[in-house]
Amino acid sequence: MAEIQTNGRAYESLLEKVLSMNILSSDYFKELYGLKTYHEVIDEIYNQVNHVEPWMGGNCRGPSTAYCLLYKFFTMKLTVKQMHGLLKHTDSPYIRAVGFLYLRYVADAKTLWTWYEPYIKDDEEFSPGSNGRTTTMGVYVRDLLLGLYYFDTLFPRIPVPVMRQIVSNLEKMNLPTKPSGSTGDMTRGSEDTARRPPSVKASLSVSFGQRAPHRASTRGSSPVRRPPPSGYDRNGGDEQQQRSPRRSQSRDYYSDRDSDRQREREKDKDRERDRERERDRYRERESDYGNNRRSRRDYESRSRRSDYEDDRSRHDRRSRSRSRSRSLQIEREPTPKRDYSSTNKEKSAVTVNSNLAKLKDLYGDASNQKGDEGFGTRRDSSSEEVIKLGGSSWR
């Protein structure tokens, strides 16, 4: 089968990054993994899509159902035959709108006019936005060609020469060459981009765990939804008889699943609050324990400091008392001064007298004897003179 001539970009980079991340993270897109065929995705578009904006309308945040299914088509890489089946589908205009969006993102810019030209004047009415404002499919297709912004998101840029050729072709057909506003204003943050803040992309904190709402009441009362023609048989079988019960069952299934999911989210919130309270109590206990430890350390340091100061003061008092007693004793008992020179003289005189007395006792008194008899002289071999004392008493 022939594939569509693409612009060469990977499907992961076709949408803006924030929108692509939200789609891949949504629960609804993960449920689409169960859809394996092209016809199953078409049935899902028929059942669930009621506008083709990229974001959910109202107070919800997250990617729309239409863009989740469009991304599912990106992953399937549709063929030329499948694309013609989308653009000519008669069950729902939203199936056709998703096909035109697929071409605007994926197809080569040079081939866009060839794909869109047969539907430039299509008069089928539908509401592309969530505000309920209706337009024709031909006006919607022309706005896809001429506009760069699409409900607060960006389309791939069409080269200037290709855009000039598209404008020239529209002028030849006597059609407007300016966007009509059916796909939002030419700039971001317009009043037509549903009822949400202009900075919805900037404030969107990738809403994991949310899916597109499926409103059964709006699907049943939509003026642009109509049953397929009586003679229409897509697969040549008896699928006409089986479609109605299947769609009613899917509505009940999705409503029950939404209520269950809401209850699960409430339980998760309660558990998160309990965990947060437990963390607060733990932090308070840690803070009290730290304060007690600091106060205990301060008390011990103060007690040690006071003990040291007491010891120091007692030591100072003892030293002062000792120094005071010494000074008082010195004042009471003055030490007499001694004359060391006279004492030494007396000691030397006593010593000399005692020595003389000993010599007299030992050798006798020679003063009464004659000088010649009392003393004799001789010279020894060393020619030294020896004096002999004591006279005749010397032996």
mmCIF file of N, CA and C in Angstrom, residues 264-374:
data_model
loop_
_atom_site.group_PDB
_atom_site.id
_atom_site.type_symbol
_atom_site.label_atom_id
_atom_site.label_comp_id
_atom_site.label_asym_id
_atom_site.label_seq_id
_atom_site.Cartn_x
_atom_site.Cartn_y
_atom_site.Cartn_z
ATOM 1 N N GLU A 264 -10.702 6.423 43.413
ATOM 2 C CA GLU A 264 -9.288 6.112 43.620
ATOM 3 C C GLU A 264 -8.470 7.377 43.844
ATOM 4 N N ARG A 265 -8.774 8.428 43.104
ATOM 5 C CA ARG A 265 -8.046 9.686 43.284
ATOM 6 C C ARG A 265 -8.296 10.269 44.668
ATOM 7 N N GLU A 266 -9.533 10.178 45.163
ATOM 8 C CA GLU A 266 -9.825 10.666 46.505
ATOM 9 C C GLU A 266 -9.044 9.880 47.555
ATOM 10 N N LYS A 267 -8.995 8.555 47.389
ATOM 11 C CA LYS A 267 -8.226 7.745 48.335
ATOM 12 C C LYS A 267 -6.742 8.110 48.300
ATOM 13 N N ASP A 268 -6.214 8.349 47.096
ATOM 14 C CA ASP A 268 -4.803 8.742 46.986
ATOM 15 C C ASP A 268 -4.554 10.067 47.692
ATOM 16 N N LYS A 269 -5.491 10.993 47.568
ATOM 17 C CA LYS A 269 -5.324 12.283 48.238
ATOM 18 C C LYS A 269 -5.337 12.106 49.755
ATOM 19 N N ASP A 270 -6.240 11.255 50.263
ATOM 20 C CA ASP A 270 -6.282 11.022 51.708
ATOM 21 C C ASP A 270 -4.982 10.405 52.201
ATOM 22 N N ARG A 271 -4.467 9.418 51.461
ATOM 23 C CA ARG A 271 -3.202 8.804 51.868
ATOM 24 C C ARG A 271 -2.061 9.801 51.843
ATOM 25 N N GLU A 272 -2.059 10.669 50.852
ATOM 26 C CA GLU A 272 -0.997 11.682 50.771
ATOM 27 C C GLU A 272 -1.089 12.652 51.943
ATOM 28 N N ARG A 273 -2.309 13.039 52.351
ATOM 29 C CA ARG A 273 -2.449 13.923 53.504
ATOM 30 C C ARG A 273 -1.961 13.243 54.781
ATOM 31 N N ASP A 274 -2.292 11.955 54.938
ATOM 32 C CA ASP A 274 -1.817 11.227 56.112
ATOM 33 C C ASP A 274 -0.290 11.168 56.149
ATOM 34 N N ARG A 275 0.319 10.890 54.997
ATOM 35 C CA ARG A 275 1.783 10.847 54.948
ATOM 36 C C ARG A 275 2.391 12.211 55.270
ATOM 37 N N GLU A 276 1.745 13.278 54.804
ATOM 38 C CA GLU A 276 2.262 14.623 55.075
ATOM 39 C C GLU A 276 2.189 14.948 56.563
ATOM 40 N N ARG A 277 1.071 14.564 57.214
ATOM 41 C CA ARG A 277 0.958 14.792 58.665
ATOM 42 C C ARG A 277 2.012 13.999 59.434
ATOM 43 N N GLU A 278 2.248 12.744 58.994
ATOM 44 C CA GLU A 278 3.259 11.941 59.663
ATOM 45 C C GLU A 278 4.647 12.553 59.509
ATOM 46 N N ARG A 279 4.936 13.075 58.314
ATOM 47 C CA ARG A 279 6.226 13.740 58.111
ATOM 48 C C ARG A 279 6.361 14.979 58.991
ATOM 49 N N ASP A 280 5.261 15.744 59.174
ATOM 50 C CA ASP A 280 5.312 16.925 60.039
ATOM 51 C C ASP A 280 5.592 16.526 61.484
ATOM 52 N N ARG A 281 4.916 15.462 61.963
ATOM 53 C CA ARG A 281 5.163 15.017 63.332
ATOM 54 C C ARG A 281 6.606 14.551 63.520
ATOM 55 N N TYR A 282 7.119 13.853 62.524
ATOM 56 C CA TYR A 282 8.504 13.399 62.614
ATOM 57 C C TYR A 282 9.461 14.571 62.679
ATOM 58 N N ARG A 283 9.232 15.601 61.872
ATOM 59 C CA ARG A 283 10.103 16.782 61.901
ATOM 60 C C ARG A 283 10.009 17.488 63.251
ATOM 61 N N GLU A 284 8.799 17.539 63.844
ATOM 62 C CA GLU A 284 8.671 18.170 65.162
ATOM 63 C C GLU A 284 9.448 17.399 66.220
ATOM 64 N N ARG A 285 9.353 16.053 66.167
ATOM 65 C CA ARG A 285 10.112 15.259 67.136
ATOM 66 C C ARG A 285 11.613 15.469 66.972
ATOM 67 N N GLU A 286 12.065 15.494 65.749
ATOM 68 C CA GLU A 286 13.490 15.729 65.502
ATOM 69 C C GLU A 286 13.920 17.095 66.018
ATOM 70 N N SER A 287 13.053 18.094 65.830
ATOM 71 C CA SER A 287 13.390 19.442 66.306
ATOM 72 C C SER A 287 13.468 19.479 67.827
ATOM 73 N N ASP A 288 12.482 18.820 68.512
ATOM 74 C CA ASP A 288 12.517 18.799 69.984
ATOM 75 C C ASP A 288 13.754 18.075 70.496
ATOM 76 N N TYR A 289 14.089 16.940 69.858
ATOM 77 C CA TYR A 289 15.274 16.187 70.292
ATOM 78 C C TYR A 289 16.539 17.012 70.133
ATOM 79 N N GLY A 290 16.645 17.736 69.018
ATOM 80 C CA GLY A 290 17.824 18.581 68.814
ATOM 81 C C GLY A 290 17.894 19.705 69.827
ATOM 82 N N ASN A 291 16.738 20.296 70.169
ATOM 83 C CA ASN A 291 16.738 21.373 71.164
ATOM 84 C C ASN A 291 17.154 20.847 72.532
ATOM 85 N N ASN A 292 16.673 19.629 72.897
ATOM 86 C CA ASN A 292 17.056 19.057 74.185
ATOM 87 C C ASN A 292 18.554 18.791 74.256
ATOM 88 N N ARG A 293 19.104 18.258 73.177
ATOM 89 C CA ARG A 293 20.548 17.992 73.167
ATOM 90 C C ARG A 293 21.345 19.275 73.299
ATOM 91 N N ARG A 294 20.913 20.330 72.612
ATOM 92 C CA ARG A 294 21.635 21.603 72.714
ATOM 93 C C ARG A 294 21.534 22.173 74.123
ATOM 94 N N SER A 295 20.346 22.094 74.748
ATOM 95 C CA SER A 295 20.220 22.623 76.100
ATOM 96 C C SER A 295 21.063 21.825 77.089
ATOM 97 N N ARG A 296 21.126 20.478 76.903
ATOM 98 C CA ARG A 296 21.945 19.659 77.798
ATOM 99 C C ARG A 296 23.421 20.013 77.664
ATOM 100 N N ARG A 297 23.877 20.200 76.434
ATOM 101 C CA ARG A 297 25.279 20.593 76.229
ATOM 102 C C ARG A 297 25.562 21.958 76.848
ATOM 103 N N ASP A 298 24.639 22.901 76.705
ATOM 104 C CA ASP A 298 24.838 24.226 77.293
ATOM 105 C C ASP A 298 24.927 24.142 78.813
ATOM 106 N N TYR A 299 24.031 23.298 79.437
ATOM 107 C CA TYR A 299 24.059 23.162 80.891
ATOM 108 C C TYR A 299 25.376 22.564 81.364
ATOM 109 N N GLU A 300 25.862 21.507 80.673
ATOM 110 C CA GLU A 300 27.131 20.895 81.077
ATOM 111 C C GLU A 300 28.298 21.857 80.918
ATOM 112 N N SER A 301 28.310 22.609 79.835
ATOM 113 C CA SER A 301 29.418 23.559 79.642
ATOM 114 C C SER A 301 29.386 24.651 80.710
ATOM 115 N N ARG A 302 28.165 25.119 81.076
ATOM 116 C CA ARG A 302 28.074 26.148 82.118
ATOM 117 C C ARG A 302 28.519 25.598 83.469
ATOM 118 N N SER A 303 28.134 24.326 83.774
ATOM 119 C CA SER A 303 28.547 23.750 85.068
ATOM 120 C C SER A 303 30.061 23.574 85.128
ATOM 121 N N ARG A 304 30.661 23.095 84.035
ATOM 122 C CA ARG A 304 32.124 22.951 84.027
ATOM 123 C C ARG A 304 32.809 24.302 84.191
ATOM 124 N N ARG A 305 32.265 25.303 83.562
ATOM 125 C CA ARG A 305 32.862 26.632 83.658
ATOM 126 C C ARG A 305 32.757 27.162 85.097
ATOM 127 N N SER A 306 31.589 26.937 85.737
ATOM 128 C CA SER A 306 31.436 27.416 87.122
ATOM 129 C C SER A 306 32.369 26.661 88.071
ATOM 130 N N ASP A 307 32.525 25.312 87.880
ATOM 131 C CA ASP A 307 33.457 24.560 88.726
ATOM 132 C C ASP A 307 34.881 25.073 88.571
ATOM 133 N N TYR A 308 35.268 25.339 87.347
ATOM 134 C CA TYR A 308 36.620 25.857 87.100
ATOM 135 C C TYR A 308 36.807 27.204 87.783
ATOM 136 N N GLU A 309 35.792 28.057 87.693
ATOM 137 C CA GLU A 309 35.914 29.373 88.318
ATOM 138 C C GLU A 309 35.981 29.247 89.845
ATOM 139 N N ASP A 310 35.197 28.270 90.428
ATOM 140 C CA ASP A 310 35.257 28.089 91.883
ATOM 141 C C ASP A 310 36.645 27.624 92.313
ATOM 142 N N ASP A 311 37.202 26.643 91.598
ATOM 143 C CA ASP A 311 38.550 26.174 91.925
ATOM 144 C C ASP A 311 39.560 27.309 91.818
ATOM 145 N N ARG A 312 39.428 28.090 90.812
ATOM 146 C CA ARG A 312 40.366 29.198 90.611
ATOM 147 C C ARG A 312 40.256 30.221 91.747
ATOM 148 N N SER A 313 39.037 30.494 92.153
ATOM 149 C CA SER A 313 38.877 31.484 93.226
ATOM 150 C C SER A 313 39.437 30.951 94.549
ATOM 151 N N ARG A 314 39.189 29.632 94.852
ATOM 152 C CA ARG A 314 39.758 29.061 96.070
ATOM 153 C C ARG A 314 41.282 29.099 96.053
ATOM 154 N N HIS A 315 41.891 28.777 94.930
ATOM 155 C CA HIS A 315 43.346 28.827 94.810
ATOM 156 C C HIS A 315 43.866 30.244 95.021
ATOM 157 N N ASP A 316 43.179 31.215 94.458
ATOM 158 C CA ASP A 316 43.603 32.603 94.630
ATOM 159 C C ASP A 316 43.509 33.027 96.102
ATOM 160 N N ARG A 317 42.406 32.590 96.806
ATOM 161 C CA ARG A 317 42.279 32.970 98.212
ATOM 162 C C ARG A 317 43.405 32.361 99.058
ATOM 163 N N ARG A 318 43.739 31.057 98.795
ATOM 164 C CA ARG A 318 44.826 30.430 99.553
ATOM 165 C C ARG A 318 46.153 31.127 99.300
ATOM 166 N N SER A 319 46.453 31.453 98.077
ATOM 167 C CA SER A 319 47.731 32.114 97.769
ATOM 168 C C SER A 319 47.807 33.493 98.425
ATOM 169 N N ARG A 320 46.651 34.193 98.450
ATOM 170 C CA ARG A 320 46.668 35.515 99.085
ATOM 171 C C ARG A 320 46.856 35.395 100.602
ATOM 172 N N SER A 321 46.243 34.352 101.200
ATOM 173 C CA SER A 321 46.408 34.190 102.669
ATOM 174 C C SER A 321 47.850 33.838 103.031
ATOM 175 N N ARG A 322 48.475 32.977 102.233
ATOM 176 C CA ARG A 322 49.873 32.623 102.509
ATOM 177 C C ARG A 322 50.788 33.831 102.386
ATOM 178 N N SER A 323 50.597 34.595 101.356
ATOM 179 C CA SER A 323 51.461 35.771 101.176
ATOM 180 C C SER A 323 51.250 36.779 102.319
ATOM 181 N N ARG A 324 49.972 36.898 102.815
ATOM 182 C CA ARG A 324 49.703 37.831 103.904
ATOM 183 C C ARG A 324 50.367 37.369 105.198
ATOM 184 N N SER A 325 50.361 36.025 105.509
ATOM 185 C CA SER A 325 50.987 35.514 106.738
ATOM 186 C C SER A 325 52.504 35.704 106.700
ATOM 187 N N ARG A 326 53.064 35.486 105.521
ATOM 188 C CA ARG A 326 54.518 35.697 105.409
ATOM 189 C C ARG A 326 54.883 37.143 105.710
ATOM 190 N N SER A 327 54.142 38.041 105.168
ATOM 191 C CA SER A 327 54.469 39.458 105.369
ATOM 192 C C SER A 327 54.327 39.843 106.842
ATOM 193 N N LEU A 328 53.262 39.287 107.502
ATOM 194 C CA LEU A 328 53.093 39.601 108.921
ATOM 195 C C LEU A 328 54.240 39.052 109.754
ATOM 196 N N GLN A 329 54.731 37.829 109.489
ATOM 197 C CA GLN A 329 55.835 37.220 110.242
ATOM 198 C C GLN A 329 57.117 38.019 110.089
ATOM 199 N N ILE A 330 57.322 38.479 108.913
ATOM 200 C CA ILE A 330 58.540 39.272 108.656
ATOM 201 C C ILE A 330 58.491 40.563 109.452
ATOM 202 N N GLU A 331 57.298 41.147 109.525
ATOM 203 C CA GLU A 331 57.195 42.402 110.264
ATOM 204 C C GLU A 331 57.421 42.177 111.778
ATOM 205 N N ARG A 332 56.922 41.013 112.334
ATOM 206 C CA ARG A 332 57.060 40.760 113.765
ATOM 207 C C ARG A 332 58.506 40.425 114.159
ATOM 208 N N GLU A 333 59.256 39.627 113.480
ATOM 209 C CA GLU A 333 60.589 39.123 113.840
ATOM 210 C C GLU A 333 61.621 39.583 112.829
ATOM 211 N N PRO A 334 62.142 40.761 113.067
ATOM 212 C CA PRO A 334 63.173 41.227 112.120
ATOM 213 C C PRO A 334 64.498 40.488 112.368
ATOM 214 N N THR A 335 65.178 40.130 111.403
ATOM 215 C CA THR A 335 66.451 39.395 111.477
ATOM 216 C C THR A 335 67.601 40.370 111.722
ATOM 217 N N PRO A 336 68.438 40.147 112.856
ATOM 218 C CA PRO A 336 69.575 41.079 113.123
ATOM 219 C C PRO A 336 70.649 40.923 112.071
ATOM 220 N N LYS A 337 71.303 42.031 111.849
ATOM 221 C CA LYS A 337 72.378 42.039 110.872
ATOM 222 C C LYS A 337 73.677 41.576 111.523
ATOM 223 N N ARG A 338 74.430 40.776 110.876
ATOM 224 C CA ARG A 338 75.701 40.233 111.380
ATOM 225 C C ARG A 338 76.889 40.911 110.688
ATOM 226 N N ASP A 339 77.979 41.063 111.535
ATOM 227 C CA ASP A 339 79.220 41.623 110.965
ATOM 228 C C ASP A 339 80.138 40.468 110.621
ATOM 229 N N TYR A 340 80.014 40.042 109.404
ATOM 230 C CA TYR A 340 80.753 38.862 108.952
ATOM 231 C C TYR A 340 82.269 39.107 108.939
ATOM 232 N N SER A 341 82.758 40.298 108.770
ATOM 233 C CA SER A 341 84.207 40.576 108.687
ATOM 234 C C SER A 341 84.876 40.404 110.066
ATOM 235 N N SER A 342 84.244 40.924 111.148
ATOM 236 C CA SER A 342 84.827 40.777 112.485
ATOM 237 C C SER A 342 84.775 39.336 112.942
ATOM 238 N N THR A 343 83.722 38.636 112.621
ATOM 239 C CA THR A 343 83.610 37.223 112.996
ATOM 240 C C THR A 343 84.718 36.414 112.364
ATOM 241 N N ASN A 344 84.966 36.639 111.116
ATOM 242 C CA ASN A 344 86.038 35.913 110.433
ATOM 243 C C ASN A 344 87.410 36.210 111.076
ATOM 244 N N LYS A 345 87.581 37.442 111.432
ATOM 245 C CA LYS A 345 88.859 37.808 112.059
ATOM 246 C C LYS A 345 89.038 37.073 113.385
ATOM 247 N N GLU A 346 87.992 37.034 114.211
ATOM 248 C CA GLU A 346 88.082 36.353 115.505
ATOM 249 C C GLU A 346 88.368 34.879 115.326
ATOM 250 N N LYS A 347 87.664 34.242 114.335
ATOM 251 C CA LYS A 347 87.885 32.818 114.079
ATOM 252 C C LYS A 347 89.336 32.554 113.660
ATOM 253 N N SER A 348 89.894 33.405 112.829
ATOM 254 C CA SER A 348 91.281 33.198 112.367
ATOM 255 C C SER A 348 92.280 33.387 113.535
ATOM 256 N N ALA A 349 91.997 34.336 114.419
ATOM 257 C CA ALA A 349 92.903 34.547 115.573
ATOM 258 C C ALA A 349 92.865 33.361 116.514
ATOM 259 N N VAL A 350 91.668 32.831 116.781
ATOM 260 C CA VAL A 350 91.542 31.658 117.647
ATOM 261 C C VAL A 350 92.259 30.475 117.051
ATOM 262 N N THR A 351 92.129 30.313 115.737
ATOM 263 C CA THR A 351 92.783 29.182 115.051
ATOM 264 C C THR A 351 94.306 29.291 115.180
ATOM 265 N N VAL A 352 94.841 30.477 114.996
ATOM 266 C CA VAL A 352 96.309 30.672 115.089
ATOM 267 C C VAL A 352 96.808 30.391 116.505
ATOM 268 N N ASN A 353 96.082 30.877 117.510
ATOM 269 C CA ASN A 353 96.499 30.667 118.904
ATOM 270 C C ASN A 353 96.472 29.200 119.263
ATOM 271 N N SER A 354 95.406 28.504 118.789
ATOM 272 C CA SER A 354 95.325 27.059 119.093
ATOM 273 C C SER A 354 96.455 26.304 118.428
ATOM 274 N N ASN A 355 96.830 26.679 117.262
ATOM 275 C CA ASN A 355 97.921 26.002 116.542
ATOM 276 C C ASN A 355 99.257 26.236 117.259
ATOM 277 N N LEU A 356 99.502 27.439 117.725
ATOM 278 C CA LEU A 356 100.743 27.754 118.450
ATOM 279 C C LEU A 356 100.820 26.969 119.748
ATOM 280 N N ALA A 357 99.664 26.845 120.405
ATOM 281 C CA ALA A 357 99.678 26.100 121.670
ATOM 282 C C ALA A 357 100.017 24.651 121.438
ATOM 283 N N LYS A 358 99.466 24.080 120.347
ATOM 284 C CA LYS A 358 99.774 22.689 120.022
ATOM 285 C C LYS A 358 101.258 22.515 119.714
ATOM 286 N N LEU A 359 101.874 23.433 118.999
ATOM 287 C CA LEU A 359 103.294 23.347 118.664
ATOM 288 C C LEU A 359 104.153 23.431 119.926
ATOM 289 N N LYS A 360 103.770 24.290 120.857
ATOM 290 C CA LYS A 360 104.531 24.431 122.099
ATOM 291 C C LYS A 360 104.448 23.150 122.912
ATOM 292 N N ASP A 361 103.215 22.575 122.957
ATOM 293 C CA ASP A 361 103.077 21.321 123.699
ATOM 294 C C ASP A 361 103.892 20.205 123.072
ATOM 295 N N LEU A 362 103.986 20.208 121.793
ATOM 296 C CA LEU A 362 104.649 19.121 121.072
ATOM 297 C C LEU A 362 106.166 19.273 121.095
ATOM 298 N N TYR A 363 106.699 20.444 120.888
ATOM 299 C CA TYR A 363 108.149 20.622 120.729
ATOM 300 C C TYR A 363 108.803 21.330 121.924
ATOM 301 N N GLY A 364 108.021 21.863 122.817
ATOM 302 C CA GLY A 364 108.598 22.574 123.956
ATOM 303 C C GLY A 364 108.863 24.037 123.657
ATOM 304 N N ASP A 365 109.225 24.765 124.809
ATOM 305 C CA ASP A 365 109.456 26.197 124.648
ATOM 306 C C ASP A 365 110.956 26.427 124.555
ATOM 307 N N ALA A 366 111.463 26.894 123.472
ATOM 308 C CA ALA A 366 112.905 27.082 123.234
ATOM 309 C C ALA A 366 113.344 28.511 123.472
ATOM 310 N N SER A 367 112.571 29.314 124.096
ATOM 311 C CA SER A 367 112.970 30.722 124.294
ATOM 312 C C SER A 367 114.003 30.876 125.403
ATOM 313 N N ASN A 368 114.068 29.883 126.433
ATOM 314 C CA ASN A 368 115.017 29.984 127.522
ATOM 315 C C ASN A 368 116.385 29.385 127.175
ATOM 316 N N GLN A 369 116.475 28.656 126.088
ATOM 317 C CA GLN A 369 117.753 28.056 125.702
ATOM 318 C C GLN A 369 118.519 28.978 124.809
ATOM 319 N N LYS A 370 119.763 28.635 124.656
ATOM 320 C CA LYS A 370 120.633 29.482 123.839
ATOM 321 C C LYS A 370 120.274 29.278 122.390
ATOM 322 N N GLY A 371 120.609 30.296 121.759
ATOM 323 C CA GLY A 371 120.253 30.253 120.329
ATOM 324 C C GLY A 371 121.086 29.286 119.572
ATOM 325 N N ASP A 372 122.339 29.148 119.976
ATOM 326 C CA ASP A 372 123.187 28.248 119.175
ATOM 327 C C ASP A 372 122.869 26.809 119.472
ATOM 328 N N GLU A 373 122.545 26.574 120.760
ATOM 329 C CA GLU A 373 122.283 25.200 121.135
ATOM 330 C C GLU A 373 120.889 24.772 120.678
ATOM 331 N N GLY A 374 120.106 25.730 120.738
ATOM 332 C CA GLY A 374 118.718 25.362 120.370
ATOM 333 C C GLY A 374 118.564 25.078 118.901
#
